[in-house]
Protein backbone atom coordinates (compact mmCIF):
# COMPACT_ATOMS: atom_id res chain seq x y z
CA UNK A 1 0.00 0.00 0.00
CA UNK A 2 2.87 2.37 0.71
CA UNK A 3 4.03 2.29 -2.93
CA UNK A 4 0.57 3.33 -4.13
CA UNK A 5 0.59 6.43 -1.93
CA UNK A 6 4.04 7.49 -3.15
CA UNK A 7 3.03 6.91 -6.77
CA UNK A 8 -0.14 9.02 -6.37
CA UNK A 9 1.77 11.86 -4.73
CA UNK A 10 4.22 11.88 -7.62
CA UNK A 11 1.42 12.11 -10.17
CA UNK A 12 -0.28 14.95 -8.28
CA UNK A 13 2.92 16.97 -8.09
CA UNK A 14 3.42 16.81 -11.83
CA UNK A 15 -0.29 17.56 -12.28
CA UNK A 16 0.02 20.90 -10.45
CA UNK A 17 2.86 22.01 -12.73
CA UNK A 18 0.99 20.80 -15.83
CA UNK A 19 -2.15 22.77 -14.91
CA UNK A 20 -0.08 25.93 -14.43
CA UNK A 21 1.56 25.42 -17.83
CA UNK A 22 -1.73 24.84 -19.64
CA UNK A 23 -3.25 27.96 -18.03
CA UNK A 24 -0.31 29.92 -19.46
CA UNK A 25 -0.62 28.22 -22.88
CA UNK A 26 2.73 26.48 -22.42
CA UNK A 27 3.66 22.90 -23.26
CA UNK A 28 4.20 21.13 -19.90
CA UNK A 29 6.92 18.97 -21.44
CA UNK A 30 8.90 21.96 -22.73
CA UNK A 31 8.28 24.67 -20.11
CA UNK A 32 10.62 25.62 -17.28
CA UNK A 33 8.07 26.05 -14.49
CA UNK A 34 7.88 25.35 -10.78
CA UNK A 35 4.95 25.69 -8.42
CA UNK A 36 6.43 27.20 -5.28
CA UNK A 37 5.14 28.25 -1.88
CA UNK A 38 6.70 31.30 -0.21
CA UNK A 39 8.67 32.23 -3.34
CA UNK A 40 9.53 35.58 -1.76
CA UNK A 41 11.80 33.74 0.70
CA UNK A 42 15.11 32.03 -0.04
CA UNK A 43 13.72 28.93 1.64
CA UNK A 44 10.58 28.86 -0.55
CA UNK A 45 9.56 25.27 -1.26
CA UNK A 46 9.03 23.70 -4.69
CA UNK A 47 5.70 21.85 -4.64
CA UNK A 48 5.86 20.74 -8.28
CA UNK A 49 8.24 21.03 -11.21
CA UNK A 50 8.05 20.34 -14.92
CA UNK A 51 10.16 17.59 -16.50
CA UNK A 52 12.55 20.20 -18.01
CA UNK A 53 13.27 21.62 -14.56
CA UNK A 54 14.03 18.14 -13.29
CA UNK A 55 16.14 17.12 -16.29
CA UNK A 56 18.21 20.26 -16.82
CA UNK A 57 18.37 21.86 -13.37
CA UNK A 58 17.76 18.88 -11.04
CA UNK A 59 14.92 20.81 -9.37
CA UNK A 60 12.21 18.58 -7.93
CA UNK A 61 9.54 18.55 -5.25
CA UNK A 62 11.17 19.66 -2.02
CA UNK A 63 13.87 21.80 -3.64
CA UNK A 64 14.28 25.32 -2.25
CA UNK A 65 14.15 28.75 -3.87
CA UNK A 66 17.88 29.28 -3.34
CA UNK A 67 18.55 26.17 -5.46
CA UNK A 68 16.99 27.67 -8.60
CA UNK A 69 19.52 28.95 -11.13
CA UNK A 70 19.07 32.73 -11.20
CA UNK A 71 20.78 33.00 -14.61
CA UNK A 72 18.04 31.05 -16.44
CA UNK A 73 15.40 33.62 -17.37
CA UNK A 74 13.13 30.92 -18.84
CA UNK A 75 12.10 29.77 -15.37
CA UNK A 76 8.56 30.64 -14.33
CA UNK A 77 7.71 30.55 -10.64
CA UNK A 78 3.99 29.98 -10.09
CA UNK A 79 2.25 30.30 -6.73
CA UNK A 80 0.10 27.30 -5.76
CA UNK A 81 -3.59 27.60 -6.68
CA UNK A 82 -5.25 24.67 -4.94
CA UNK A 83 -8.81 25.76 -5.81
CA UNK A 84 -7.89 25.69 -9.49
CA UNK A 85 -6.35 22.22 -9.22
CA UNK A 86 -9.51 20.91 -7.56
CA UNK A 87 -11.68 22.33 -10.37
CA UNK A 88 -9.63 20.65 -13.08
CSV table of C-alpha atoms in Angstrom, one decimal:
chain,number,residue,atom,x,y,z
A,1,UNK,CA,0.0,0.0,0.0
A,2,UNK,CA,2.9,2.4,0.7
A,3,UNK,CA,4.0,2.3,-2.9
A,4,UNK,CA,0.6,3.3,-4.1
A,5,UNK,CA,0.6,6.4,-1.9
A,6,UNK,CA,4.0,7.5,-3.1
A,7,UNK,CA,3.0,6.9,-6.8
A,8,UNK,CA,-0.1,9.0,-6.4
A,9,UNK,CA,1.8,11.9,-4.7
A,10,UNK,CA,4.2,11.9,-7.6
A,11,UNK,CA,1.4,12.1,-10.2
A,12,UNK,CA,-0.3,15.0,-8.3
A,13,UNK,CA,2.9,17.0,-8.1
A,14,UNK,CA,3.4,16.8,-11.8
A,15,UNK,CA,-0.3,17.6,-12.3
A,16,UNK,CA,0.0,20.9,-10.5
A,17,UNK,CA,2.9,22.0,-12.7
A,18,UNK,CA,1.0,20.8,-15.8
A,19,UNK,CA,-2.1,22.8,-14.9
A,20,UNK,CA,-0.1,25.9,-14.4
A,21,UNK,CA,1.6,25.4,-17.8
A,22,UNK,CA,-1.7,24.8,-19.6
A,23,UNK,CA,-3.3,28.0,-18.0
A,24,UNK,CA,-0.3,29.9,-19.5
A,25,UNK,CA,-0.6,28.2,-22.9
A,26,UNK,CA,2.7,26.5,-22.4
A,27,UNK,CA,3.7,22.9,-23.3
A,28,UNK,CA,4.2,21.1,-19.9
A,29,UNK,CA,6.9,19.0,-21.4
A,30,UNK,CA,8.9,22.0,-22.7
A,31,UNK,CA,8.3,24.7,-20.1
A,32,UNK,CA,10.6,25.6,-17.3
A,33,UNK,CA,8.1,26.1,-14.5
A,34,UNK,CA,7.9,25.4,-10.8
A,35,UNK,CA,5.0,25.7,-8.4
A,36,UNK,CA,6.4,27.2,-5.3
A,37,UNK,CA,5.1,28.3,-1.9
A,38,UNK,CA,6.7,31.3,-0.2
A,39,UNK,CA,8.7,32.2,-3.3
A,40,UNK,CA,9.5,35.6,-1.8
A,41,UNK,CA,11.8,33.7,0.7
A,42,UNK,CA,15.1,32.0,0.0
A,43,UNK,CA,13.7,28.9,1.6
A,44,UNK,CA,10.6,28.9,-0.6
A,45,UNK,CA,9.6,25.3,-1.3
A,46,UNK,CA,9.0,23.7,-4.7
A,47,UNK,CA,5.7,21.8,-4.6
A,48,UNK,CA,5.9,20.7,-8.3
A,49,UNK,CA,8.2,21.0,-11.2
A,50,UNK,CA,8.0,20.3,-14.9
A,51,UNK,CA,10.2,17.6,-16.5
A,52,UNK,CA,12.6,20.2,-18.0
A,53,UNK,CA,13.3,21.6,-14.6
A,54,UNK,CA,14.0,18.1,-13.3
A,55,UNK,CA,16.1,17.1,-16.3
A,56,UNK,CA,18.2,20.3,-16.8
A,57,UNK,CA,18.4,21.9,-13.4
A,58,UNK,CA,17.8,18.9,-11.0
A,59,UNK,CA,14.9,20.8,-9.4
A,60,UNK,CA,12.2,18.6,-7.9
A,61,UNK,CA,9.5,18.6,-5.3
A,62,UNK,CA,11.2,19.7,-2.0
A,63,UNK,CA,13.9,21.8,-3.6
A,64,UNK,CA,14.3,25.3,-2.3
A,65,UNK,CA,14.1,28.8,-3.9
A,66,UNK,CA,17.9,29.3,-3.3
A,67,UNK,CA,18.6,26.2,-5.5
A,68,UNK,CA,17.0,27.7,-8.6
A,69,UNK,CA,19.5,28.9,-11.1
A,70,UNK,CA,19.1,32.7,-11.2
A,71,UNK,CA,20.8,33.0,-14.6
A,72,UNK,CA,18.0,31.0,-16.4
A,73,UNK,CA,15.4,33.6,-17.4
A,74,UNK,CA,13.1,30.9,-18.8
A,75,UNK,CA,12.1,29.8,-15.4
A,76,UNK,CA,8.6,30.6,-14.3
A,77,UNK,CA,7.7,30.6,-10.6
A,78,UNK,CA,4.0,30.0,-10.1
A,79,UNK,CA,2.3,30.3,-6.7
A,80,UNK,CA,0.1,27.3,-5.8
A,81,UNK,CA,-3.6,27.6,-6.7
A,82,UNK,CA,-5.3,24.7,-4.9
A,83,UNK,CA,-8.8,25.8,-5.8
A,84,UNK,CA,-7.9,25.7,-9.5
A,85,UNK,CA,-6.3,22.2,-9.2
A,86,UNK,CA,-9.5,20.9,-7.6
A,87,UNK,CA,-11.7,22.3,-10.4
A,88,UNK,CA,-9.6,20.7,-13.1
